PDB file of C-alpha atoms in Angstrom:
ATOM      1  CA  UNK A  70     -18.271 -65.565 -78.419  1.00  0.00           C
ATOM      2  CA  UNK A  71     -20.987 -64.146 -75.934  1.00  0.00           C
ATOM      3  CA  UNK A  72     -24.482 -64.312 -77.225  1.00  0.00           C
ATOM      4  CA  UNK A  73     -26.730 -61.171 -78.153  1.00  0.00           C
ATOM      5  CA  UNK A  74     -30.354 -60.590 -78.703  1.00  0.00           C
ATOM      6  CA  UNK A  75     -31.544 -59.300 -82.310  1.00  0.00           C
ATOM      7  CA  UNK A  76     -34.758 -57.585 -82.718  1.00  0.00           C
ATOM      8  CA  UNK A  77     -36.327 -57.636 -86.304  1.00  0.00           C
ATOM      9  CA  UNK A  78     -39.673 -55.617 -86.933  1.00  0.00           C
ATOM     10  CA  UNK A  79     -41.624 -54.656 -89.639  1.00  0.00           C
ATOM     11  CA  UNK A  80     -44.719 -55.142 -91.526  1.00  0.00           C
ATOM     12  CA  UNK A  81     -46.918 -58.059 -92.337  1.00  0.00           C
ATOM     13  CA  UNK A  82     -45.159 -60.286 -95.208  1.00  0.00           C
ATOM     14  CA  UNK A  83     -41.914 -58.135 -95.008  1.00  0.00           C
ATOM     15  CA  UNK A  84     -39.974 -61.619 -94.704  1.00  0.00           C
ATOM     16  CA  UNK A  85     -39.046 -61.272 -91.138  1.00  0.00           C
ATOM     17  CA  UNK A  86     -39.944 -64.588 -89.852  1.00  0.00           C
ATOM     18  CA  UNK A  87     -38.178 -66.548 -92.924  1.00  0.00           C
ATOM     19  CA  UNK A  88     -34.979 -64.109 -92.381  1.00  0.00           C
ATOM     20  CA  UNK A  89     -35.201 -64.626 -88.644  1.00  0.00           C
ATOM     21  CA  UNK A  90     -35.056 -68.638 -89.124  1.00  0.00           C
ATOM     22  CA  UNK A  91     -32.342 -68.353 -91.659  1.00  0.00           C
ATOM     23  CA  UNK A  92     -30.206 -66.135 -89.492  1.00  0.00           C
ATOM     24  CA  UNK A  93     -30.913 -68.409 -86.370  1.00  0.00           C
ATOM     25  CA  UNK A  94     -29.708 -71.383 -88.064  1.00  0.00           C
ATOM     26  CA  UNK A  95     -26.476 -69.732 -89.096  1.00  0.00           C
ATOM     27  CA  UNK A  96     -25.869 -68.134 -85.899  1.00  0.00           C
ATOM     28  CA  UNK A  97     -27.106 -71.284 -83.833  1.00  0.00           C
ATOM     29  CA  UNK A  98     -29.545 -68.955 -82.140  1.00  0.00           C
ATOM     30  CA  UNK A  99     -33.170 -69.536 -81.346  1.00  0.00           C
ATOM     31  CA  UNK A 100     -35.954 -67.871 -83.352  1.00  0.00           C
ATOM     32  CA  UNK A 101     -38.929 -66.632 -81.443  1.00  0.00           C
ATOM     33  CA  UNK A 102     -41.589 -65.804 -83.738  1.00  0.00           C
ATOM     34  CA  UNK A 103     -43.678 -63.259 -81.504  1.00  0.00           C
ATOM     35  CA  UNK A 104     -46.241 -62.896 -84.112  1.00  0.00           C
ATOM     36  CA  UNK A 105     -47.278 -66.675 -84.119  1.00  0.00           C
ATOM     37  CA  UNK A 106     -48.035 -65.918 -80.366  1.00  0.00           C
ATOM     38  CA  UNK A 107     -50.713 -63.417 -81.335  1.00  0.00           C
ATOM     39  CA  UNK A 108     -52.210 -65.786 -84.226  1.00  0.00           C
ATOM     40  CA  UNK A 109     -52.397 -68.497 -81.673  1.00  0.00           C
ATOM     41  CA  UNK A 110     -54.423 -66.132 -79.905  1.00  0.00           C
ATOM     42  CA  UNK A 111     -56.716 -64.968 -82.475  1.00  0.00           C
ATOM     43  CA  UNK A 112     -56.893 -68.572 -83.798  1.00  0.00           C
ATOM     44  CA  UNK A 113     -58.285 -69.840 -80.377  1.00  0.00           C
ATOM     45  CA  UNK A 114     -60.539 -66.803 -79.862  1.00  0.00           C
ATOM     46  CA  UNK A 115     -62.168 -67.855 -83.487  1.00  0.00           C
ATOM     47  CA  UNK A 116     -62.569 -71.299 -82.509  1.00  0.00           C
ATOM     48  CA  UNK A 117     -64.417 -70.255 -79.406  1.00  0.00           C
ATOM     49  CA  UNK A 118     -66.382 -67.661 -81.492  1.00  0.00           C
ATOM     50  CA  UNK A 119     -65.391 -64.890 -78.943  1.00  0.00           C
ATOM     51  CA  UNK A 120     -65.540 -61.490 -79.754  1.00  0.00           C
ATOM     52  CA  UNK A 121     -62.234 -60.096 -81.078  1.00  0.00           C
ATOM     53  CA  UNK A 122     -62.450 -56.639 -79.686  1.00  0.00           C
ATOM     54  CA  UNK A 123     -63.483 -57.706 -76.070  1.00  0.00           C
ATOM     55  CA  UNK A 124     -60.413 -57.318 -74.265  1.00  0.00           C
ATOM     56  CA  UNK A 125     -61.280 -58.800 -70.879  1.00  0.00           C
ATOM     57  CA  UNK A 126     -62.902 -61.970 -72.782  1.00  0.00           C
ATOM     58  CA  UNK A 127     -59.831 -62.363 -74.797  1.00  0.00           C
ATOM     59  CA  UNK A 128     -57.423 -61.817 -72.167  1.00  0.00           C
ATOM     60  CA  UNK A 129     -59.152 -64.555 -69.720  1.00  0.00           C
ATOM     61  CA  UNK A 130     -58.972 -67.100 -72.485  1.00  0.00           C
ATOM     62  CA  UNK A 131     -55.216 -66.597 -73.057  1.00  0.00           C
ATOM     63  CA  UNK A 132     -54.328 -66.895 -69.420  1.00  0.00           C
ATOM     64  CA  UNK A 133     -55.640 -70.352 -69.670  1.00  0.00           C
ATOM     65  CA  UNK A 134     -53.666 -70.771 -73.063  1.00  0.00           C
ATOM     66  CA  UNK A 135     -50.273 -72.663 -73.643  1.00  0.00           C
ATOM     67  CA  UNK A 136     -48.185 -71.324 -76.608  1.00  0.00           C
ATOM     68  CA  UNK A 137     -44.947 -73.374 -77.355  1.00  0.00           C
ATOM     69  CA  UNK A 138     -42.459 -72.146 -80.080  1.00  0.00           C
ATOM     70  CA  UNK A 139     -39.888 -74.730 -80.445  1.00  0.00           C
ATOM     71  CA  UNK A 140     -36.562 -74.112 -82.079  1.00  0.00           C
ATOM     72  CA  UNK A 141     -37.405 -76.028 -85.094  1.00  0.00           C
ATOM     73  CA  UNK A 142     -40.079 -73.370 -85.942  1.00  0.00           C
ATOM     74  CA  UNK A 143     -43.096 -75.310 -84.810  1.00  0.00           C
ATOM     75  CA  UNK A 144     -46.018 -73.493 -83.115  1.00  0.00           C
ATOM     76  CA  UNK A 145     -48.146 -75.653 -80.470  1.00  0.00           C
ATOM     77  CA  UNK A 146     -51.211 -73.977 -79.141  1.00  0.00           C
ATOM     78  CA  UNK A 147     -52.583 -76.072 -76.113  1.00  0.00           C
ATOM     79  CA  UNK A 148     -50.445 -79.219 -77.424  1.00  0.00           C
ATOM     80  CA  UNK A 149     -51.834 -79.050 -80.870  1.00  0.00           C
ATOM     81  CA  UNK A 150     -49.487 -78.341 -83.772  1.00  0.00           C
ATOM     82  CA  UNK A 151     -51.000 -75.157 -85.543  1.00  0.00           C
ATOM     83  CA  UNK A 152     -47.902 -74.050 -87.606  1.00  0.00           C
ATOM     84  CA  UNK A 153     -49.547 -73.954 -90.842  1.00  0.00           C
ATOM     85  CA  UNK A 154     -53.157 -73.452 -89.600  1.00  0.00           C
ATOM     86  CA  UNK A 155     -52.192 -69.902 -87.920  1.00  0.00           C
ATOM     87  CA  UNK A 156     -50.862 -68.627 -91.582  1.00  0.00           C
ATOM     88  CA  UNK A 157     -54.097 -68.273 -93.084  1.00  0.00           C
ATOM     89  CA  UNK A 158     -55.001 -64.840 -94.106  1.00  0.00           C
ATOM     90  CA  UNK A 159     -58.297 -64.808 -91.742  1.00  0.00           C
ATOM     91  CA  UNK A 160     -56.108 -65.417 -88.918  1.00  0.00           C
ATOM     92  CA  UNK A 161     -53.820 -62.822 -89.759  1.00  0.00           C
ATOM     93  CA  UNK A 162     -56.605 -60.175 -89.897  1.00  0.00           C
ATOM     94  CA  UNK A 163     -57.737 -61.590 -86.825  1.00  0.00           C
ATOM     95  CA  UNK A 164     -54.451 -61.412 -85.166  1.00  0.00           C
ATOM     96  CA  UNK A 165     -54.190 -57.669 -85.735  1.00  0.00           C
ATOM     97  CA  UNK A 166     -57.157 -56.968 -84.234  1.00  0.00           C
ATOM     98  CA  UNK A 167     -56.369 -58.878 -80.761  1.00  0.00           C
ATOM     99  CA  UNK A 168     -53.175 -57.502 -80.680  1.00  0.00           C
ATOM    100  CA  UNK A 169     -54.485 -54.122 -80.142  1.00  0.00           C
ATOM    101  CA  UNK A 170     -55.803 -55.348 -76.730  1.00  0.00           C
ATOM    102  CA  UNK A 171     -53.736 -54.081 -73.832  1.00  0.00           C
ATOM    103  CA  UNK A 172     -54.038 -56.972 -71.372  1.00  0.00           C
ATOM    104  CA  UNK A 173     -53.207 -59.408 -74.276  1.00  0.00           C
ATOM    105  CA  UNK A 174     -50.182 -57.486 -75.515  1.00  0.00           C
ATOM    106  CA  UNK A 175     -49.014 -57.028 -71.327  1.00  0.00           C
ATOM    107  CA  UNK A 176     -49.488 -61.258 -71.121  1.00  0.00           C
ATOM    108  CA  UNK A 177     -47.490 -61.993 -74.457  1.00  0.00           C
ATOM    109  CA  UNK A 178     -44.892 -59.052 -74.030  1.00  0.00           C
ATOM    110  CA  UNK A 179     -43.889 -60.906 -70.329  1.00  0.00           C
ATOM    111  CA  UNK A 180     -43.908 -64.394 -71.840  1.00  0.00           C
ATOM    112  CA  UNK A 181     -41.421 -63.251 -74.663  1.00  0.00           C
ATOM    113  CA  UNK A 182     -39.296 -60.918 -72.344  1.00  0.00           C
ATOM    114  CA  UNK A 183     -39.005 -64.243 -69.969  1.00  0.00           C
ATOM    115  CA  UNK A 184     -38.001 -66.552 -73.123  1.00  0.00           C
ATOM    116  CA  UNK A 185     -35.234 -63.995 -74.295  1.00  0.00           C
ATOM    117  CA  UNK A 186     -33.663 -63.067 -70.842  1.00  0.00           C
ATOM    118  CA  UNK A 187     -31.139 -65.823 -71.571  1.00  0.00           C
ATOM    119  CA  UNK A 188     -29.813 -64.165 -74.759  1.00  0.00           C
ATOM    120  CA  UNK A 189     -28.980 -65.819 -78.098  1.00  0.00           C
ATOM    121  CA  UNK A 190     -32.719 -64.884 -79.470  1.00  0.00           C
ATOM    122  CA  UNK A 191     -33.635 -63.618 -82.796  1.00  0.00           C
ATOM    123  CA  UNK A 192     -37.186 -62.105 -82.042  1.00  0.00           C
ATOM    124  CA  UNK A 193     -39.355 -60.918 -84.976  1.00  0.00           C
ATOM    125  CA  UNK A 194     -42.716 -58.836 -84.640  1.00  0.00           C
ATOM    126  CA  UNK A 195     -43.974 -55.090 -84.400  1.00  0.00           C
ATOM    127  CA  UNK A 196     -42.683 -53.869 -81.546  1.00  0.00           C
ATOM    128  CA  UNK A 197     -39.801 -55.994 -80.410  1.00  0.00           C
ATOM    129  CA  UNK A 198     -37.081 -53.145 -80.632  1.00  0.00           C
ATOM    130  CA  UNK A 199     -39.385 -50.590 -79.070  1.00  0.00           C
ATOM    131  CA  UNK A 200     -41.477 -52.516 -76.269  1.00  0.00           C
ATOM    132  CA  UNK A 201     -40.194 -56.352 -75.853  1.00  0.00           C
ATOM    133  CA  UNK A 202     -36.462 -55.976 -76.537  1.00  0.00           C
ATOM    134  CA  UNK A 203     -35.523 -52.314 -76.350  1.00  0.00           C
ATOM    135  CA  UNK A 204     -32.296 -53.423 -75.282  1.00  0.00           C
ATOM    136  CA  UNK A 205     -31.317 -55.759 -77.988  1.00  0.00           C
ATOM    137  CA  UNK A 206     -27.955 -55.399 -79.300  1.00  0.00           C
ATOM    138  CA  UNK A 207     -28.758 -55.406 -82.947  1.00  0.00           C
ATOM    139  CA  UNK A 208     -32.327 -54.031 -84.249  1.00  0.00           C
ATOM    140  CA  UNK A 209     -33.512 -54.312 -87.683  1.00  0.00           C
ATOM    141  CA  UNK A 210     -36.534 -52.754 -89.341  1.00  0.00           C
ATOM    142  CA  UNK A 211     -37.738 -54.676 -92.606  1.00  0.00           C
ATOM    143  CA  UNK A 212     -39.954 -53.099 -95.123  1.00  0.00           C
ATOM    144  CA  UNK A 213     -41.188 -53.709 -98.883  1.00  0.00           C
ATOM    145  CA  UNK A 214     -44.143 -52.379-100.646  1.00  0.00           C
ATOM    146  CA  UNK A 215     -47.606 -53.903-100.295  1.00  0.00           C
ATOM    147  CA  UNK A 216     -47.407 -55.289-103.570  1.00  0.00           C
ATOM    148  CA  UNK A 217     -43.995 -56.913-103.429  1.00  0.00           C
ATOM    149  CA  UNK A 218     -45.115 -58.384-100.126  1.00  0.00           C
ATOM    150  CA  UNK A 219     -48.348 -59.451-101.752  1.00  0.00           C
ATOM    151  CA  UNK A 220     -46.606 -61.500-104.501  1.00  0.00           C
ATOM    152  CA  UNK A 221     -44.170 -63.126-101.681  1.00  0.00           C
ATOM    153  CA  UNK A 222     -47.330 -64.186 -99.605  1.00  0.00           C
ATOM    154  CA  UNK A 223     -49.191 -65.382-103.008  1.00  0.00           C
ATOM    155  CA  UNK A 224     -46.102 -67.653-103.796  1.00  0.00           C
ATOM    156  CA  UNK A 225     -45.444 -68.851-100.330  1.00  0.00           C
ATOM    157  CA  UNK A 226     -49.088 -70.036 -99.996  1.00  0.00           C
ATOM    158  CA  UNK A 227     -49.140 -71.480-103.430  1.00  0.00           C
ATOM    159  CA  UNK A 228     -45.971 -73.583-102.357  1.00  0.00           C
ATOM    160  CA  UNK A 229     -47.708 -74.857 -99.349  1.00  0.00           C
ATOM    161  CA  UNK A 230     -50.778 -76.095-101.293  1.00  0.00           C
ATOM    162  CA  UNK A 231     -52.999 -73.386 -99.685  1.00  0.00           C
ATOM    163  CA  UNK A 232     -55.883 -72.135-101.434  1.00  0.00           C
ATOM    164  CA  UNK A 233     -54.580 -68.828-102.885  1.00  0.00           C
ATOM    165  CA  UNK A 234     -56.437 -65.499-103.433  1.00  0.00           C
ATOM    166  CA  UNK A 235     -55.291 -63.116-106.166  1.00  0.00           C
ATOM    167  CA  UNK A 236     -52.118 -60.856-105.602  1.00  0.00           C
ATOM    168  CA  UNK A 237     -54.293 -57.844-105.709  1.00  0.00           C
ATOM    169  CA  UNK A 238     -56.704 -59.131-102.940  1.00  0.00           C
ATOM    170  CA  UNK A 239     -53.646 -60.013-101.102  1.00  0.00           C
ATOM    171  CA  UNK A 240     -52.168 -56.713-101.473  1.00  0.00           C
ATOM    172  CA  UNK A 241     -55.559 -55.146-100.090  1.00  0.00           C
ATOM    173  CA  UNK A 242     -55.580 -57.039 -97.263  1.00  0.00           C
ATOM    174  CA  UNK A 243     -51.856 -56.510 -96.494  1.00  0.00           C
ATOM    175  CA  UNK A 244     -52.600 -52.466 -96.673  1.00  0.00           C
ATOM    176  CA  UNK A 245     -55.717 -53.081 -94.197  1.00  0.00           C
ATOM    177  CA  UNK A 246     -53.360 -55.153 -91.884  1.00  0.00           C
ATOM    178  CA  UNK A 247     -50.486 -52.106 -92.112  1.00  0.00           C
ATOM    179  CA  UNK A 248     -53.350 -49.590 -91.373  1.00  0.00           C
ATOM    180  CA  UNK A 249     -54.607 -51.625 -88.334  1.00  0.00           C
ATOM    181  CA  UNK A 250     -50.889 -52.347 -87.067  1.00  0.00           C
ATOM    182  CA  UNK A 251     -49.699 -48.651 -87.423  1.00  0.00           C
ATOM    183  CA  UNK A 252     -52.755 -46.910 -85.876  1.00  0.00           C
ATOM    184  CA  UNK A 253     -53.375 -49.079 -83.017  1.00  0.00           C
ATOM    185  CA  UNK A 254     -53.213 -47.689 -79.406  1.00  0.00           C
ATOM    186  CA  UNK A 255     -51.129 -50.276 -77.945  1.00  0.00           C
ATOM    187  CA  UNK A 256     -47.688 -50.473 -79.063  1.00  0.00           C
ATOM    188  CA  UNK A 257     -48.114 -49.616 -82.627  1.00  0.00           C
ATOM    189  CA  UNK A 258     -45.937 -50.948 -85.706  1.00  0.00           C
ATOM    190  CA  UNK A 259     -42.776 -48.009 -85.623  1.00  0.00           C
ATOM    191  CA  UNK A 260     -39.424 -48.208 -86.210  1.00  0.00           C
ATOM    192  CA  UNK A 261     -37.352 -47.889 -83.249  1.00  0.00           C
ATOM    193  CA  UNK A 262     -34.746 -44.872 -83.364  1.00  0.00           C
ATOM    194  CA  UNK A 263     -31.848 -47.008 -83.262  1.00  0.00           C
ATOM    195  CA  UNK A 264     -32.826 -49.744 -85.952  1.00  0.00           C
ATOM    196  CA  UNK A 265     -31.459 -50.257 -89.347  1.00  0.00           C
ATOM    197  CA  UNK A 266     -34.121 -49.860 -92.080  1.00  0.00           C
ATOM    198  CA  UNK A 267     -33.885 -52.600 -94.923  1.00  0.00           C
ATOM    199  CA  UNK A 268     -36.286 -52.124 -97.983  1.00  0.00           C
ATOM    200  CA  UNK A 269     -36.615 -55.640 -99.454  1.00  0.00           C
ATOM    201  CA  UNK A 270     -38.790 -54.838-102.085  1.00  0.00           C
ATOM    202  CA  UNK A 271     -36.043 -55.350-104.783  1.00  0.00           C
ATOM    203  CA  UNK A 272     -33.860 -57.724-103.147  1.00  0.00           C
ATOM    204  CA  UNK A 273     -34.148 -61.404-103.350  1.00  0.00           C
ATOM    205  CA  UNK A 274     -34.676 -63.600-100.108  1.00  0.00           C
ATOM    206  CA  UNK A 275     -30.515 -64.126 -99.875  1.00  0.00           C
ATOM    207  CA  UNK A 276     -29.833 -60.777-100.552  1.00  0.00           C
ATOM    208  CA  UNK A 277     -32.017 -59.770 -97.669  1.00  0.00           C
ATOM    209  CA  UNK A 278     -30.800 -62.447 -95.133  1.00  0.00           C
ATOM    210  CA  UNK A 279     -27.394 -61.165 -96.095  1.00  0.00           C
ATOM    211  CA  UNK A 280     -28.030 -57.657 -95.474  1.00  0.00           C
ATOM    212  CA  UNK A 281     -29.212 -58.402 -92.129  1.00  0.00           C
ATOM    213  CA  UNK A 282     -26.351 -60.844 -91.376  1.00  0.00           C
ATOM    214  CA  UNK A 283     -23.737 -58.164 -91.987  1.00  0.00           C
ATOM    215  CA  UNK A 284     -25.525 -56.018 -89.463  1.00  0.00           C
ATOM    216  CA  UNK A 285     -24.932 -58.732 -86.780  1.00  0.00           C
ATOM    217  CA  UNK A 286     -21.084 -59.158 -88.112  1.00  0.00           C
ATOM    218  CA  UNK A 287     -20.922 -55.153 -87.982  1.00  0.00           C
ATOM    219  CA  UNK A 288     -21.763 -55.492 -84.318  1.00  0.00           C
ATOM    220  CA  UNK A 289     -19.436 -58.172 -83.220  1.00  0.00           C
ATOM    221  CA  UNK A 290     -16.562 -56.625 -85.134  1.00  0.00           C
ATOM    222  CA  UNK A 291     -17.184 -53.307 -83.235  1.00  0.00           C
ATOM    223  CA  UNK A 292     -17.565 -55.049 -79.822  1.00  0.00           C
ATOM    224  CA  UNK A 293     -14.090 -56.717 -80.510  1.00  0.00           C
ATOM    225  CA  UNK A 294     -12.490 -53.608 -81.227  1.00  0.00           C
ATOM    226  CA  UNK A 295     -13.755 -52.103 -78.163  1.00  0.00           C
TER     227      UNK A 295
END
């Protein structure tokens, strides 16, 4: 069966990466976590004490930065495994700031498009269906209430043994991230016109993953009839 590209967009902690990973394993596709690329950019900028709002400074740093995403879900920044480090909330908020920068987005979007050109990729982020892969065969927009997302993030961090904040504090940070992502000038978070929206607030992880998988099945069924 000919492979396609799948775009999954949505706000922070909506379950995009976890569902994309599950779907990739089921379809034997490769999951490209674009958010991890922005997190890597933010992580290195923080390490070098750069101004997160200085477009030229961050873009020049990024031009000399290697980011590698493996099929197994590992993230390497300049050869170092930062898979867990970049998931901290301070990195998340910093990633939202650097993602506003036009030159940063241009650099990373170009890398993402080159990666996905061969098809057979599931890419998640905030502007995949609208900017990065506007021709993706299946587009999904995952959403959930800030409190539902905060509870998930709290449990995930606790399971990983990370220092956890209160659910209320996480919810406040998620709401702030939403504000930054939806109001930024460059490629704001927005649902693509041809994307199917799935609210996962009251769905289990398995139910959410199944809902997305059914959309993929429907696409292939339609193509088979054509």
